[in-house]
PDB file of C-alpha atoms in Angstrom:
ATOM      1  CA  MET S  64      27.496   7.375   9.689  1.00 49.00           C
ATOM      2  CA  THR S  65      27.526   8.978   6.289  1.00 61.00           C
ATOM      3  CA  ASN S  66      24.280  10.545   5.210  1.00 70.00           C
ATOM      4  CA  ILE S  67      23.565   9.252   1.709  1.00 81.00           C
ATOM      5  CA  TYR S  68      20.279  10.916   0.942  1.00 89.00           C
ATOM      6  CA  GLU S  69      17.807  13.226   2.615  1.00 93.00           C
ATOM      7  CA  MET S  70      14.421  14.434   1.436  1.00 95.00           C
ATOM      8  CA  GLU S  71      11.425  16.274   2.808  1.00 96.00           C
ATOM      9  CA  TYR S  72       8.012  16.904   1.244  1.00 96.00           C
ATOM     10  CA  ASN S  73       4.778  18.579   2.261  1.00 96.00           C
ATOM     11  CA  VAL S  74       1.627  16.472   2.468  1.00 95.00           C
ATOM     12  CA  ASP S  75      -1.633  18.319   1.923  1.00 93.00           C
ATOM     13  CA  ASN S  76      -4.757  17.672   3.889  1.00 91.00           C
ATOM     14  CA  ARG S  77      -7.298  15.626   1.903  1.00 88.00           C
ATOM     15  CA  ASP S  78      -5.495  15.739  -1.437  1.00 89.00           C
ATOM     16  CA  PHE S  79      -6.053  12.066  -2.172  1.00 90.00           C
ATOM     17  CA  VAL S  80      -4.896  12.181  -5.783  1.00 89.00           C
ATOM     18  CA  VAL S  81      -1.278  12.861  -4.825  1.00 93.00           C
ATOM     19  CA  ALA S  82      -1.363  11.321  -1.345  1.00 94.00           C
ATOM     20  CA  GLY S  83       1.045   8.418  -1.334  1.00 95.00           C
ATOM     21  CA  ASP S  84       3.321   9.853  -3.997  1.00 96.00           C
ATOM     22  CA  VAL S  85       6.063  10.801  -1.512  1.00 96.00           C
ATOM     23  CA  SER S  86       6.238   7.178  -0.400  1.00 97.00           C
ATOM     24  CA  ARG S  87       6.584   6.136  -4.033  1.00 96.00           C
ATOM     25  CA  ILE S  88       9.537   8.547  -4.359  1.00 96.00           C
ATOM     26  CA  ILE S  89      11.091   7.141  -1.169  1.00 96.00           C
ATOM     27  CA  LYS S  90      10.640   3.569  -2.398  1.00 96.00           C
ATOM     28  CA  ARG S  91      12.089   4.282  -5.846  1.00 95.00           C
ATOM     29  CA  THR S  92      15.064   6.115  -4.296  1.00 95.00           C
ATOM     30  CA  LEU S  93      15.801   3.119  -2.063  1.00 96.00           C
ATOM     31  CA  GLN S  94      15.556   0.810  -5.074  1.00 95.00           C
ATOM     32  CA  ARG S  95      18.013   2.999  -7.003  1.00 94.00           C
ATOM     33  CA  ILE S  96      20.478   2.901  -4.118  1.00 92.00           C
ATOM     34  CA  GLY S  97      20.177  -0.886  -4.011  1.00 94.00           C
ATOM     35  CA  VAL S  98      18.719  -1.440  -0.534  1.00 95.00           C
ATOM     36  CA  ASP S  99      17.472  -5.003   0.270  1.00 95.00           C
ATOM     37  CA  PRO S 100      13.952  -5.326  -1.306  1.00 94.00           C
ATOM     38  CA  LYS S 101      12.525  -6.869   1.882  1.00 94.00           C
ATOM     39  CA  ILE S 102      13.576  -3.811   3.893  1.00 97.00           C
ATOM     40  CA  ILE S 103      12.363  -1.473   1.137  1.00 97.00           C
ATOM     41  CA  ARG S 104       8.940  -3.103   1.325  1.00 96.00           C
ATOM     42  CA  ARG S 105       8.696  -2.471   5.084  1.00 97.00           C
ATOM     43  CA  ILE S 106       9.815   1.141   4.683  1.00 98.00           C
ATOM     44  CA  ALA S 107       7.437   1.757   1.763  1.00 97.00           C
ATOM     45  CA  ILE S 108       4.433   0.326   3.593  1.00 96.00           C
ATOM     46  CA  ALA S 109       5.117   2.231   6.823  1.00 97.00           C
ATOM     47  CA  SER S 110       5.789   5.451   4.955  1.00 98.00           C
ATOM     48  CA  TYR S 111       2.641   5.089   2.834  1.00 97.00           C
ATOM     49  CA  GLU S 112       0.474   4.465   5.899  1.00 96.00           C
ATOM     50  CA  ALA S 113       2.008   7.503   7.616  1.00 97.00           C
ATOM     51  CA  GLU S 114       1.537   9.693   4.555  1.00 97.00           C
ATOM     52  CA  MET S 115      -2.084   8.610   4.138  1.00 95.00           C
ATOM     53  CA  ASN S 116      -2.695   9.311   7.827  1.00 95.00           C
ATOM     54  CA  ILE S 117      -1.562  12.911   7.342  1.00 96.00           C
ATOM     55  CA  ALA S 118      -3.833  13.347   4.300  1.00 95.00           C
ATOM     56  CA  ILE S 119      -6.795  11.671   5.980  1.00 94.00           C
ATOM     57  CA  HIS S 120      -6.672  12.811   9.592  1.00 93.00           C
ATOM     58  CA  SER S 121      -4.650  16.007   9.860  1.00 95.00           C
ATOM     59  CA  GLN S 122      -4.609  19.626   8.722  1.00 95.00           C
ATOM     60  CA  GLY S 123      -1.616  18.773   6.558  1.00 96.00           C
ATOM     61  CA  GLY S 124       1.996  18.161   7.434  1.00 97.00           C
ATOM     62  CA  LYS S 125       5.295  16.919   6.131  1.00 97.00           C
ATOM     63  CA  ILE S 126       7.182  13.711   5.674  1.00 97.00           C
ATOM     64  CA  SER S 127      10.917  13.251   5.522  1.00 97.00           C
ATOM     65  CA  ALA S 128      13.270  10.377   4.852  1.00 97.00           C
ATOM     66  CA  LYS S 129      16.909  10.247   5.794  1.00 96.00           C
ATOM     67  CA  ILE S 130      18.969   7.458   4.317  1.00 95.00           C
ATOM     68  CA  ASP S 131      22.255   6.580   6.015  1.00 94.00           C
ATOM     69  CA  SER S 132      24.574   3.677   5.352  1.00 92.00           C
ATOM     70  CA  ASP S 133      23.246   1.804   8.393  1.00 95.00           C
ATOM     71  CA  LYS S 134      19.630   2.966   8.673  1.00 97.00           C
ATOM     72  CA  VAL S 135      16.672   4.760   7.126  1.00 97.00           C
ATOM     73  CA  VAL S 136      14.653   7.158   9.264  1.00 98.00           C
ATOM     74  CA  VAL S 137      11.190   8.248   8.124  1.00 98.00           C
ATOM     75  CA  CYS S 138       9.601  11.093  10.090  1.00 98.00           C
ATOM     76  CA  THR S 139       6.215  12.733   9.819  1.00 98.00           C
ATOM     77  CA  GLN S 140       4.901  15.821  11.486  1.00 97.00           C
ATOM     78  CA  ASP S 141       1.402  17.195  11.080  1.00 97.00           C
ATOM     79  CA  TYR S 142      -0.353  20.383  12.092  1.00 96.00           C
ATOM     80  CA  GLY S 143      -3.086  18.914  14.236  1.00 90.00           C
ATOM     81  CA  PRO S 144      -5.569  18.099  15.613  1.00 96.00           C
ATOM     82  CA  GLY S 145      -3.419  15.557  17.477  1.00 95.00           C
ATOM     83  CA  ILE S 146      -4.366  12.225  19.021  1.00 95.00           C
ATOM     84  CA  GLU S 147      -5.976  12.288  22.446  1.00 94.00           C
ATOM     85  CA  ASP S 148      -5.383   8.668  23.403  1.00 94.00           C
ATOM     86  CA  ILE S 149      -2.378   7.149  21.608  1.00 95.00           C
ATOM     87  CA  ALA S 150      -2.837   3.713  23.211  1.00 94.00           C
ATOM     88  CA  LEU S 151      -6.384   3.581  21.853  1.00 94.00           C
ATOM     89  CA  ALA S 152      -5.244   4.788  18.409  1.00 94.00           C
ATOM     90  CA  MET S 153      -2.675   1.985  18.363  1.00 94.00           C
ATOM     91  CA  THR S 154      -5.437  -0.615  18.794  1.00 93.00           C
ATOM     92  CA  GLU S 155      -6.086  -2.599  15.626  1.00 91.00           C
ATOM     93  CA  GLY S 156      -9.477  -1.800  14.166  1.00 90.00           C
ATOM     94  CA  TRP S 157      -9.923   1.478  16.011  1.00 91.00           C
ATOM     95  CA  SER S 158     -10.467   4.373  13.602  1.00 91.00           C
ATOM     96  CA  THR S 159     -12.057   7.799  13.395  1.00 90.00           C
ATOM     97  CA  ALA S 160     -12.130   7.825   9.577  1.00 90.00           C
ATOM     98  CA  SER S 161     -15.275   8.956   7.775  1.00 90.00           C
ATOM     99  CA  ALA S 162     -17.394   6.841   5.435  1.00 89.00           C
ATOM    100  CA  GLU S 163     -15.796   8.657   2.468  1.00 88.00           C
ATOM    101  CA  ILE S 164     -12.332   7.556   3.588  1.00 90.00           C
ATOM    102  CA  ARG S 165     -13.505   3.987   4.134  1.00 90.00           C
ATOM    103  CA  GLU S 166     -14.930   3.921   0.612  1.00 87.00           C
ATOM    104  CA  MET S 167     -11.409   4.670  -0.647  1.00 88.00           C
ATOM    105  CA  GLY S 168     -10.157   1.566   1.160  1.00 90.00           C
ATOM    106  CA  PHE S 169      -8.673   3.278   4.202  1.00 90.00           C
ATOM    107  CA  GLY S 170      -9.794   3.822   7.766  1.00 87.00           C
ATOM    108  CA  ALA S 171      -9.546   0.150   8.676  1.00 87.00           C
ATOM    109  CA  GLY S 172      -7.833   1.034  11.929  1.00 89.00           C
ATOM    110  CA  MET S 173      -4.661  -0.759  10.870  1.00 91.00           C
ATOM    111  CA  GLY S 174      -2.437   2.198   9.967  1.00 93.00           C
ATOM    112  CA  LEU S 175      -0.573   2.919  13.205  1.00 95.00           C
ATOM    113  CA  PRO S 176      -0.233  -0.766  14.234  1.00 94.00           C
ATOM    114  CA  ASN S 177       1.046  -1.513  10.740  1.00 95.00           C
ATOM    115  CA  MET S 178       3.666   1.265  10.942  1.00 97.00           C
ATOM    116  CA  LYS S 179       4.841  -0.118  14.275  1.00 97.00           C
ATOM    117  CA  LYS S 180       4.999  -3.650  12.897  1.00 96.00           C
ATOM    118  CA  CYS S 181       7.025  -2.606   9.851  1.00 97.00           C
ATOM    119  CA  SER S 182       9.592  -0.421  11.631  1.00 98.00           C
ATOM    120  CA  ASP S 183      12.462  -1.504  13.878  1.00 98.00           C
ATOM    121  CA  VAL S 184      11.928   1.475  16.177  1.00 98.00           C
ATOM    122  CA  PHE S 185       8.586   3.291  16.279  1.00 98.00           C
ATOM    123  CA  GLU S 186       8.193   6.533  18.195  1.00 98.00           C
ATOM    124  CA  ILE S 187       5.049   8.630  18.347  1.00 98.00           C
ATOM    125  CA  GLU S 188       4.198  11.758  20.272  1.00 97.00           C
ATOM    126  CA  SER S 189       1.076  13.842  19.995  1.00 97.00           C
ATOM    127  CA  ILE S 190      -0.188  17.043  21.529  1.00 97.00           C
ATOM    128  CA  VAL S 191      -3.804  18.137  21.156  1.00 97.00           C
ATOM    129  CA  PRO S 192      -4.461  20.338  19.213  1.00 96.00           C
ATOM    130  CA  GLN S 193      -0.912  21.021  17.880  1.00 96.00           C
ATOM    131  CA  GLY S 194      -0.315  17.743  16.085  1.00 97.00           C
ATOM    132  CA  THR S 195       1.423  14.405  15.897  1.00 97.00           C
ATOM    133  CA  LYS S 196       5.056  13.466  15.293  1.00 98.00           C
ATOM    134  CA  ILE S 197       6.119   9.994  14.242  1.00 98.00           C
ATOM    135  CA  LYS S 198       9.670   8.717  13.847  1.00 98.00           C
ATOM    136  CA  MET S 199      10.307   5.308  12.323  1.00 98.00           C
ATOM    137  CA  THR S 200      13.778   3.774  12.146  1.00 98.00           C
ATOM    138  CA  PHE S 201      14.687   0.873   9.889  1.00 98.00           C
ATOM    139  CA  TRP S 202      18.100  -0.810  10.253  1.00 98.00           C
ATOM    140  CA  LEU S 203      19.824  -1.677   6.996  1.00 95.00           C
TER     141      LEU S 203
ATOM    142  CA  MET B 151      -0.856 -21.635 -10.928  1.00 94.00           C
ATOM    143  CA  LYS B 152      -0.225 -19.762 -14.161  1.00 96.00           C
ATOM    144  CA  LEU B 153      -1.934 -16.416 -14.678  1.00 98.00           C
ATOM    145  CA  SER B 154      -3.365 -17.772 -17.952  1.00 98.00           C
ATOM    146  CA  GLN B 155      -5.157 -20.545 -15.971  1.00 98.00           C
ATOM    147  CA  ILE B 156      -6.472 -17.986 -13.514  1.00 98.00           C
ATOM    148  CA  LYS B 157      -7.821 -15.935 -16.399  1.00 98.00           C
ATOM    149  CA  GLU B 158      -9.758 -18.981 -17.674  1.00 98.00           C
ATOM    150  CA  ILE B 159     -11.104 -20.008 -14.262  1.00 98.00           C
ATOM    151  CA  ILE B 160     -12.571 -16.594 -13.472  1.00 98.00           C
ATOM    152  CA  GLU B 161     -13.521 -15.727 -17.077  1.00 98.00           C
ATOM    153  CA  ALA B 162     -11.358 -12.636 -16.945  1.00 98.00           C
ATOM    154  CA  GLU B 163     -10.338 -10.062 -19.508  1.00 98.00           C
ATOM    155  CA  VAL B 164      -6.782  -8.726 -19.405  1.00 98.00           C
ATOM    156  CA  LEU B 165      -6.490  -4.926 -19.142  1.00 98.00           C
ATOM    157  CA  CYS B 166      -2.678  -4.842 -19.209  1.00 98.00           C
ATOM    158  CA  GLY B 167       0.203  -7.297 -19.095  1.00 98.00           C
ATOM    159  CA  GLU B 168      -1.148  -9.812 -21.632  1.00 97.00           C
ATOM    160  CA  ASP B 169       2.450 -10.847 -22.425  1.00 97.00           C
ATOM    161  CA  LYS B 170       3.069 -11.917 -18.818  1.00 97.00           C
ATOM    162  CA  LEU B 171       0.340 -14.561 -18.474  1.00 98.00           C
ATOM    163  CA  ASP B 172       2.853 -17.424 -18.315  1.00 97.00           C
ATOM    164  CA  ARG B 173       3.972 -16.200 -14.886  1.00 97.00           C
ATOM    165  CA  GLU B 174       3.253 -18.403 -11.878  1.00 95.00           C
ATOM    166  CA  VAL B 175       1.525 -17.254  -8.703  1.00 95.00           C
ATOM    167  CA  SER B 176       0.709 -19.337  -5.639  1.00 92.00           C
ATOM    168  CA  LYS B 177      -1.223 -17.049  -3.315  1.00 93.00           C
ATOM    169  CA  ALA B 178      -4.078 -14.578  -3.428  1.00 94.00           C
ATOM    170  CA  CYS B 179      -6.144 -12.290  -1.282  1.00 93.00           C
ATOM    171  CA  GLY B 180      -9.548 -10.691  -1.762  1.00 95.00           C
ATOM    172  CA  CYS B 181      -9.875  -7.365   0.007  1.00 94.00           C
ATOM    173  CA  ASP B 182     -11.258  -3.848  -0.265  1.00 94.00           C
ATOM    174  CA  LEU B 183      -9.364  -2.425   2.698  1.00 92.00           C
ATOM    175  CA  MET B 184      -5.926  -1.312   1.625  1.00 91.00           C
ATOM    176  CA  SER B 185      -4.499  -1.219   5.155  1.00 86.00           C
ATOM    177  CA  GLU B 186      -5.365  -4.899   5.471  1.00 89.00           C
ATOM    178  CA  VAL B 187      -3.573  -5.572   2.198  1.00 92.00           C
ATOM    179  CA  LEU B 188      -0.536  -3.670   3.501  1.00 92.00           C
ATOM    180  CA  ARG B 189      -0.577  -5.902   6.568  1.00 89.00           C
ATOM    181  CA  LEU B 190       0.053  -9.061   4.560  1.00 86.00           C
ATOM    182  CA  VAL B 191       3.543 -10.464   4.573  1.00 75.00           C
ATOM    183  CA  GLU B 192       3.469 -12.217   1.208  1.00 77.00           C
ATOM    184  CA  GLU B 193       4.591 -10.437  -1.940  1.00 77.00           C
ATOM    185  CA  ASP B 194       4.036 -12.971  -4.679  1.00 81.00           C
ATOM    186  CA  MET B 195       0.270 -12.766  -4.725  1.00 93.00           C
ATOM    187  CA  ILE B 196      -2.816 -11.688  -6.583  1.00 96.00           C
ATOM    188  CA  LEU B 197      -4.997  -8.967  -5.145  1.00 97.00           C
ATOM    189  CA  MET B 198      -8.689  -9.273  -5.969  1.00 97.00           C
ATOM    190  CA  THR B 199     -10.737  -6.207  -5.142  1.00 97.00           C
ATOM    191  CA  GLY B 200     -13.826  -4.221  -5.970  1.00 97.00           C
ATOM    192  CA  LEU B 201     -12.033  -0.907  -5.502  1.00 96.00           C
ATOM    193  CA  THR B 202     -10.640   0.813  -8.585  1.00 96.00           C
ATOM    194  CA  ASN B 203      -9.154   4.052  -7.257  1.00 95.00           C
ATOM    195  CA  ILE B 204      -5.487   5.005  -7.660  1.00 94.00           C
ATOM    196  CA  HIS B 205      -4.718   3.911  -4.095  1.00 94.00           C
ATOM    197  CA  VAL B 206      -5.160   0.291  -5.092  1.00 96.00           C
ATOM    198  CA  LEU B 207      -2.238   0.800  -7.484  1.00 97.00           C
ATOM    199  CA  LYS B 208      -0.168   2.712  -4.924  1.00 96.00           C
ATOM    200  CA  THR B 209      -0.867   0.042  -2.294  1.00 95.00           C
ATOM    201  CA  ALA B 210       0.138  -2.692  -4.727  1.00 96.00           C
ATOM    202  CA  GLU B 211       3.342  -0.842  -5.605  1.00 96.00           C
ATOM    203  CA  MET B 212       4.265  -0.353  -1.937  1.00 95.00           C
ATOM    204  CA  ALA B 213       3.579  -4.017  -1.103  1.00 94.00           C
ATOM    205  CA  ASN B 214       5.309  -5.441  -4.220  1.00 94.00           C
ATOM    206  CA  ILE B 215       2.047  -6.889  -5.552  1.00 95.00           C
ATOM    207  CA  GLN B 216       2.264  -7.392  -9.314  1.00 96.00           C
ATOM    208  CA  TYR B 217      -1.149  -8.882 -10.121  1.00 97.00           C
ATOM    209  CA  LEU B 218      -4.539  -7.190  -9.734  1.00 98.00           C
ATOM    210  CA  ILE B 219      -8.011  -8.491 -10.498  1.00 98.00           C
ATOM    211  CA  PHE B 220     -11.078  -6.262 -10.431  1.00 98.00           C
ATOM    212  CA  VAL B 221     -14.385  -7.947  -9.718  1.00 98.00           C
ATOM    213  CA  TRP B 222     -17.906  -7.058 -10.931  1.00 98.00           C
ATOM    214  CA  ASP B 223     -16.389  -6.062 -14.312  1.00 98.00           C
ATOM    215  CA  LYS B 224     -15.078  -2.856 -12.764  1.00 97.00           C
ATOM    216  CA  ILE B 225     -12.505  -0.939 -14.792  1.00 97.00           C
ATOM    217  CA  PRO B 226     -10.099   1.642 -13.359  1.00 97.00           C
ATOM    218  CA  ASP B 227      -9.329   4.814 -15.312  1.00 95.00           C
ATOM    219  CA  GLU B 228      -6.744   5.033 -18.108  1.00 96.00           C
ATOM    220  CA  ARG B 229      -4.061   6.567 -15.904  1.00 95.00           C
ATOM    221  CA  PHE B 230      -4.307   3.559 -13.600  1.00 97.00           C
ATOM    222  CA  ILE B 231      -3.786   1.100 -16.461  1.00 98.00           C
ATOM    223  CA  GLU B 232      -0.901   3.125 -17.954  1.00 97.00           C
ATOM    224  CA  GLU B 233       0.902   3.295 -14.621  1.00 97.00           C
ATOM    225  CA  ALA B 234       0.264  -0.392 -13.893  1.00 98.00           C
ATOM    226  CA  ASP B 235       1.746  -1.242 -17.282  1.00 97.00           C
ATOM    227  CA  GLU B 236       4.826   0.881 -16.533  1.00 97.00           C
ATOM    228  CA  LEU B 237       5.189  -0.974 -13.228  1.00 96.00           C
ATOM    229  CA  ASP B 238       5.189  -4.314 -15.077  1.00 97.00           C
ATOM    230  CA  MET B 239       1.884  -5.373 -13.490  1.00 98.00           C
ATOM    231  CA  VAL B 240      -0.834  -7.636 -14.854  1.00 98.00           C
ATOM    232  CA  VAL B 241      -4.355  -6.246 -14.450  1.00 98.00           C
ATOM    233  CA  MET B 242      -7.542  -8.192 -15.224  1.00 98.00           C
ATOM    234  CA  LYS B 243     -11.253  -7.763 -14.712  1.00 98.00           C
ATOM    235  CA  THR B 244     -13.826 -10.469 -14.122  1.00 98.00           C
ATOM    236  CA  PRO B 245     -17.640 -10.336 -14.183  1.00 98.00           C
ATOM    237  CA  LEU B 246     -17.661 -12.438 -10.985  1.00 98.00           C
ATOM    238  CA  SER B 247     -18.340 -11.110  -7.496  1.00 98.00           C
ATOM    239  CA  LEU B 248     -15.408 -10.982  -5.059  1.00 98.00           C
ATOM    240  CA  TYR B 249     -16.826 -13.991  -3.216  1.00 97.00           C
ATOM    241  CA  GLU B 250     -17.168 -16.141  -6.316  1.00 98.00           C
ATOM    242  CA  CYS B 251     -13.837 -15.028  -7.754  1.00 98.00           C
ATOM    243  CA  CYS B 252     -12.049 -16.010  -4.542  1.00 97.00           C
ATOM    244  CA  GLY B 253     -14.100 -19.206  -4.224  1.00 97.00           C
ATOM    245  CA  ARG B 254     -13.338 -20.502  -7.705  1.00 97.00           C
ATOM    246  CA  LEU B 255      -9.592 -19.887  -7.381  1.00 97.00           C
ATOM    247  CA  TYR B 256      -9.407 -21.328  -3.870  1.00 95.00           C
ATOM    248  CA  LYS B 257     -11.229 -24.452  -5.050  1.00 95.00           C
ATOM    249  CA  GLU B 258      -8.705 -24.850  -7.858  1.00 95.00           C
ATOM    250  CA  GLY B 259      -5.833 -24.719  -5.384  1.00 92.00           C
ATOM    251  CA  LEU B 260      -4.696 -21.104  -5.248  1.00 94.00           C
ATOM    252  CA  GLY B 261      -3.552 -20.711  -1.644  1.00 84.00           C
ATOM    253  CA  GLU B 262      -4.503 -18.171   0.945  1.00 70.00           C
ATOM    254  CA  ILE B 263      -2.249 -15.621   2.557  1.00 67.00           C
ATOM    255  CA  LYS B 264      -1.342 -16.349   6.148  1.00 59.00           C
TER     256      LYS B 264
END
């Protein structure tokens, strides 16, 4: 399938002022292209959760979005510390976030389950202490 | 329910979007956890919250939420209001607590989010 658009951005660890801005760019790009708003909403939410996870939990990382005519693929990769027990991390309500993060409105333990719920295909792999990779596919 | 009615019921002050108060909204949620907000399926809703940081705005943008109400008379910073205005949002503040704000609107018939 023809690749319409591809982008990749760095996400800094604990820079909460700009965290989330990549997802805004992804959302606005999808709106410009004219993708179905219901699908855009799912992509935006999953991407935002993934981006916030990098800023909150990792040493930094990157997020990319690849827009094809039949699908959008959002990938994240961070530089550690990795997730020891992915099944546990996927449990709603389970979180390792600090009080500071919770005060910002995050760390509810809903991020990973929410990403899985929003995407058509959700793939996650993590190696301690190297980092975590997530690939989310959304059919158009 | 019209936004203008909501403004009256919760004794709110409009911070941006005064010209859009004739818009109708049928659902609302009161929440300080943005991941919970992102979990909701509905788009046409009001978000009532006691958080005023920029992530409330980003969360609202991602979830297609156009209407925000801050409780306890909390006011976000100028950048927040400017960006909300650019995004065509309506932002209000009320002196009520989150509990009372939700309670008054629920009693008047504003529905909950499933």
